[in-house]
XYZ file of C-alpha atoms in Angstrom:
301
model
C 23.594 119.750 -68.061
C 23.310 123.430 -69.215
C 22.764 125.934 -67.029
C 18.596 126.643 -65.762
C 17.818 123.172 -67.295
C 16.224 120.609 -65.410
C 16.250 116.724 -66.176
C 12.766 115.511 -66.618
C 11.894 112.096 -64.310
C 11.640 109.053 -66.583
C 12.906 111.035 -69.948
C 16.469 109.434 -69.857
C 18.415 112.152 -71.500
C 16.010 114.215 -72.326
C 16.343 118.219 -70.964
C 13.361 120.095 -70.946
C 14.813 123.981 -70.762
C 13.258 126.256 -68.186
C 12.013 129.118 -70.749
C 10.738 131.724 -67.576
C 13.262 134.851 -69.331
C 10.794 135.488 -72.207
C 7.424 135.040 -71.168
C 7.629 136.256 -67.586
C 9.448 139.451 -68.812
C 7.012 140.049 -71.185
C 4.082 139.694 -69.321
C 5.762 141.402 -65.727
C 6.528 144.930 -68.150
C 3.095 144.641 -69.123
C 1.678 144.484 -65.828
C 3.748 147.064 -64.316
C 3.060 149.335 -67.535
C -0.910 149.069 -67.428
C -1.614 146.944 -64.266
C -3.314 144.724 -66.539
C -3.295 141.877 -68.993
C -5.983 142.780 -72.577
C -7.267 140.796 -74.874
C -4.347 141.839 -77.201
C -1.530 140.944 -74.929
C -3.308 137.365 -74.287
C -3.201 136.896 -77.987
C 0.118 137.806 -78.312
C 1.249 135.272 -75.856
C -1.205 132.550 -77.404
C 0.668 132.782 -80.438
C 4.095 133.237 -79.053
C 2.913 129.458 -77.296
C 1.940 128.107 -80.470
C 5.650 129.332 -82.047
C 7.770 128.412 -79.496
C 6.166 124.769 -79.569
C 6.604 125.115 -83.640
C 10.645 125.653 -82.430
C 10.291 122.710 -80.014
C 8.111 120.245 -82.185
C 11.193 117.845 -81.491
C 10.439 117.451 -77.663
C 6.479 116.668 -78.429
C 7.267 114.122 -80.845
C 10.342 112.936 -77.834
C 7.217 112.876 -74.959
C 4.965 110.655 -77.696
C 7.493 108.177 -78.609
C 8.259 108.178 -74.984
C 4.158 107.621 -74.078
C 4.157 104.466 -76.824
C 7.326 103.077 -75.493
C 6.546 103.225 -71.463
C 3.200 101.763 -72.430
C 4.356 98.796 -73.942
C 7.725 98.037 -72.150
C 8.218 94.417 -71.555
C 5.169 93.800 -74.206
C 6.177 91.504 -76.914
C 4.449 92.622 -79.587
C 4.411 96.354 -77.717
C 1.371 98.778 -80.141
C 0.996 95.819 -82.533
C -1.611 94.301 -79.797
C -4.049 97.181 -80.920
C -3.215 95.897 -84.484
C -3.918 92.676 -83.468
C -7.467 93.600 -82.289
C -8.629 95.703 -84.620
C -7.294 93.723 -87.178
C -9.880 90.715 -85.927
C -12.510 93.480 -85.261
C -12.136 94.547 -89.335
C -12.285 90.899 -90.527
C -14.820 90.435 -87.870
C -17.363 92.704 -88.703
C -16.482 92.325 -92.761
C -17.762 88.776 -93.021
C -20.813 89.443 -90.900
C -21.810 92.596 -92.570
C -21.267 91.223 -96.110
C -23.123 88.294 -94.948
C -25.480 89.986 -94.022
C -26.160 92.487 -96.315
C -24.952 90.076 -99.478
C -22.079 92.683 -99.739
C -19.215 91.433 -102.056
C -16.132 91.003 -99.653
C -13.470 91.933 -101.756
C -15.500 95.377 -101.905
C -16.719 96.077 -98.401
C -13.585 93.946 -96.273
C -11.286 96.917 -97.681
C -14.177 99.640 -96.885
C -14.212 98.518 -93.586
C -10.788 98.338 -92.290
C -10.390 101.776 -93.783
C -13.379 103.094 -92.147
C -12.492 101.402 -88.388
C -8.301 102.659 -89.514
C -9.125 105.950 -89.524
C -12.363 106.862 -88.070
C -9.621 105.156 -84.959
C -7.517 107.571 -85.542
C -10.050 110.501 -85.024
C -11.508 109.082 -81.790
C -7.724 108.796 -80.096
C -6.822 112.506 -80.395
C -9.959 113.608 -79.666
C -10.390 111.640 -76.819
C -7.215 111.500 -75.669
C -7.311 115.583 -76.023
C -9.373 115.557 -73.172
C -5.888 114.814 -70.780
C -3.620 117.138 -72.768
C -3.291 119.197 -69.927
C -4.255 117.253 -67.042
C -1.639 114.431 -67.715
C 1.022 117.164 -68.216
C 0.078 119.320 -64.775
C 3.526 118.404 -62.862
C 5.358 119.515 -66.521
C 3.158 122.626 -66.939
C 3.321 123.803 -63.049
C 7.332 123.342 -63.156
C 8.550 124.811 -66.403
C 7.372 127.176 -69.105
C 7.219 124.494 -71.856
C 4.765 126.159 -74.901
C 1.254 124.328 -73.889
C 1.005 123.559 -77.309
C 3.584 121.561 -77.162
C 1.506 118.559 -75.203
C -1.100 119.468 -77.918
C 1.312 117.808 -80.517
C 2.221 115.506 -78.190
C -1.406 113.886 -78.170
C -1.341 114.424 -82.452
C 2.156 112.580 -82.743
C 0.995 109.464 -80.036
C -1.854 108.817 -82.409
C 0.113 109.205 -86.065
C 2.792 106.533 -84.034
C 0.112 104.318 -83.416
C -1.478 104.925 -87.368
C 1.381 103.875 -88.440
C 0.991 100.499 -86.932
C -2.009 100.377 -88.126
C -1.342 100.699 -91.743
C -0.433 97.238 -91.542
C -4.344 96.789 -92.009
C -4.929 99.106 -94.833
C -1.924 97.734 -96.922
C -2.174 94.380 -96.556
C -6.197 94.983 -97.446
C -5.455 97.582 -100.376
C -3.033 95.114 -101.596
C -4.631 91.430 -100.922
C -8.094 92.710 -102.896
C -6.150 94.549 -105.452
C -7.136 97.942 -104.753
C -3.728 99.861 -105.017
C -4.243 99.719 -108.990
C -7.119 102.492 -108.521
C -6.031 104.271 -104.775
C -5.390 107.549 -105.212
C -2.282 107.995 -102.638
C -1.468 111.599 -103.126
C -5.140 112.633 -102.257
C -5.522 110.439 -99.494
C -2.613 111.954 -97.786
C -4.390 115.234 -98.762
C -7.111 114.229 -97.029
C -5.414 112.444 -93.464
C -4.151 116.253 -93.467
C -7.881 117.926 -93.081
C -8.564 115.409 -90.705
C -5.303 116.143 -88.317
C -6.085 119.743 -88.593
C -9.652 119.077 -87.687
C -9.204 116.753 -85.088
C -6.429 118.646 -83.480
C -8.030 122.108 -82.671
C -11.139 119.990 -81.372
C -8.584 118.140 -79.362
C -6.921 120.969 -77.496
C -10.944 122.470 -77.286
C -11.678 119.406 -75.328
C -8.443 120.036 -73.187
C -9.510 123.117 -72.131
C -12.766 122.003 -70.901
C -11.741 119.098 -69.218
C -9.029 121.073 -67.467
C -11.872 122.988 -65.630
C -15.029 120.699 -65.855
C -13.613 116.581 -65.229
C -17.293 115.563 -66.462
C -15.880 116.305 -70.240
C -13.997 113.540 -70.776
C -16.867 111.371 -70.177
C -19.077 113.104 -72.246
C -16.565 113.192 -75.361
C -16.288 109.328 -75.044
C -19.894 109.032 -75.058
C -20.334 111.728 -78.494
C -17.227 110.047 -79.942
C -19.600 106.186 -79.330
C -22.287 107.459 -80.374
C -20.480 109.034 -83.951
C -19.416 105.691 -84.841
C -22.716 104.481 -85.423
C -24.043 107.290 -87.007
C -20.853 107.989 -89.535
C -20.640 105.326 -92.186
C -17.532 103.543 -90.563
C -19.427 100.120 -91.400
C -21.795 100.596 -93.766
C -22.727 102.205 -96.705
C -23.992 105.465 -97.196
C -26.565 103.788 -100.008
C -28.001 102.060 -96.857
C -29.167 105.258 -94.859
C -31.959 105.728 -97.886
C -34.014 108.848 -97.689
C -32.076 109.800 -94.763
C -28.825 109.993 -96.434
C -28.858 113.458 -97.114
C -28.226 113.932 -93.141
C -24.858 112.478 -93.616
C -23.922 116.284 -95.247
C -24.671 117.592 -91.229
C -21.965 114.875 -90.118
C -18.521 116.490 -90.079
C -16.895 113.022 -89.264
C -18.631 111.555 -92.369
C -16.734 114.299 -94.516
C -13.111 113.679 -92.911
C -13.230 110.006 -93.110
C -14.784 110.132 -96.686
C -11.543 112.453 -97.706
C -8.959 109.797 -96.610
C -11.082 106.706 -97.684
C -12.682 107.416 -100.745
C -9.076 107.990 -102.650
C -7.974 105.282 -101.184
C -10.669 103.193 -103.164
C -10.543 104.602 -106.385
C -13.499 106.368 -105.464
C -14.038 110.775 -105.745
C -14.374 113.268 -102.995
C -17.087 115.641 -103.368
C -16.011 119.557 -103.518
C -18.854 120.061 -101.287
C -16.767 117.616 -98.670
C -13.419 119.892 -99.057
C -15.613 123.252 -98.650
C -16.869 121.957 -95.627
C -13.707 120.205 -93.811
C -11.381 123.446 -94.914
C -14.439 125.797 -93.293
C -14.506 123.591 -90.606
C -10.595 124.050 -90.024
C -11.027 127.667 -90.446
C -13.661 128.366 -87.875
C -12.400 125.987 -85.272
C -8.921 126.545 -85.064
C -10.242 130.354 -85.179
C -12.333 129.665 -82.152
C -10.238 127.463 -80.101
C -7.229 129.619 -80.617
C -9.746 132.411 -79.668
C -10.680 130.234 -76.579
C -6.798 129.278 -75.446
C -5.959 132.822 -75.263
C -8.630 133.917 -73.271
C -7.989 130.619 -70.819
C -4.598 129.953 -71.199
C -3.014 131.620 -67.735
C -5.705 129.651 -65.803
C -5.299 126.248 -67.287
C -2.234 125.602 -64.682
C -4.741 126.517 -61.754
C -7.472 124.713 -63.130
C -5.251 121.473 -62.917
């Protein structure tokens, strides 16, 4: 084992260093220099975390394979259960919509399982955000791991379990014919905006629910509520007059970036101004907001 490393419980050969030289150093000059820590130095430290965790990306995507794997041990089918149900949920609510709507299936089945795919997707690292930091206090109060790091972590757990999930949007694209008129390249253009979106607005929600436990709850409850009111299962056409409310719906802009390529269908500029603004101004903000916070999220757990 090398020397100042420590072997993490449960991560069979896995060595999470003890990186105190760099960081404490730093920040100990500083304090005995000005007896205080300003809004620069905080910054500088913020993005020192975010490019140390860049230099360790390898151990996040270790401590997600790790979370899919411990979740599903002795599981036969392990993450393919979620398949399973959303699978039935997408065929499910396909037939009864179209039914009841007089929808052609081979047009809406496909819309659907895309919709539920990755609007899914969305909801998991946002919600999940909410216990970036809590689930990773005994981690975070031993070592000096980048907190970004378990930021990742919650991005990677979800793309793992996506990529289960594609087993839905394939055999859909391909059963109904679609691939002749999916635009791949753009779609993966668009799953890109979404990540970025949904990850600073999961490591927001982190840092709330560090220091208020109510947020979780309340995220669950927006991130409900947003499925109802995004057009995960029905069509835009069907919100009438009120349709032009669906440009104030920043979920209804990522999932139309991934799902309308994917059906042969065109993404609005007006969509891309608004998800690379949004990616802008968040990330801004949040990064803003981790700085300012980040010292106190190990006391807050």
């Amino acid at each position: 084992m090398p020397s100042g490393a420590v072997l993490a419980p449960g991560y069979p050969g896995c060595y999470l260093a003890r990186l105190l030289s760099g960081e404490a150093m730093d920040s100990a000059t500083h304090m005995l220099r000005t007896g205080r820590r300003g809004a620069l130095f905080q910054l500088q430290m913020a993005l020192r975390d975010l490019q140390n965790s860049f230099a360790r990306i390898g151990l996040a995507w270790s401590l997600a394979t790790h979370d899919v794997g411990s979740r599903y041990r002795g599981s036969v089918l392990g993450p393919f259960w979620i398949t399973l149900s959303m699978g039935l949920m997408v065929l499910g609510i396909g037939f009864l919509y179209a039914s009841l709507f007089n929808l052609a299936l081979d047009q809406f089945l496909p819309y659907v399982a895309l919709g539920i795919v990755f609007f899914g997707v969305m909801t998991g690292i946002i919600n999940e955000g909410c216990d970036t930091f809590v689930h990773a206090a005994s981690m975070l109060s031993q070592t000096s791991l980048p907190m970004f790091t378990f930021v990742w972590r919650v991005v990677f757990r979800n793309l793992i379990n996506l990529a289960h999930h594609l087993v839905i949007v394939v055999g859909m694209l391909a059963f109904y014919g679609q691939w002749k008129v999916a635009n791949v390249p753009l779609a993966l253009l668009g799953i890109f905006l979404m990540l970025l979106n949904a990850s600073w607005a999961s490591l927001l929600a982190g840092i709330a629910s560090a220091r208020f436990r109510d947020i979780p709850q309340i995220v669950i409850s927006v991130m409900q509520f947003a499925i109802f009111m995004t057009p995960v299962f029905w069509l835009p056409d069907r919100f009438g007059k009120h349709q032009v409310f669906l440009d104030f719906n920043p979920f209804y802009h990522l999932l139309q970036s991934v799902r309308a390529p994917l059906l042969g269908q065109t993404v609005s500029g007006h969509s891309y101004v608004v998800l690379v603004t949004m990616a802008v101004v968040g990330w801004l903000v949040t990064f803003l907001v981790f700085a300012r916070t980040r010292r106190r999220i190990v006391h807050y757990l």
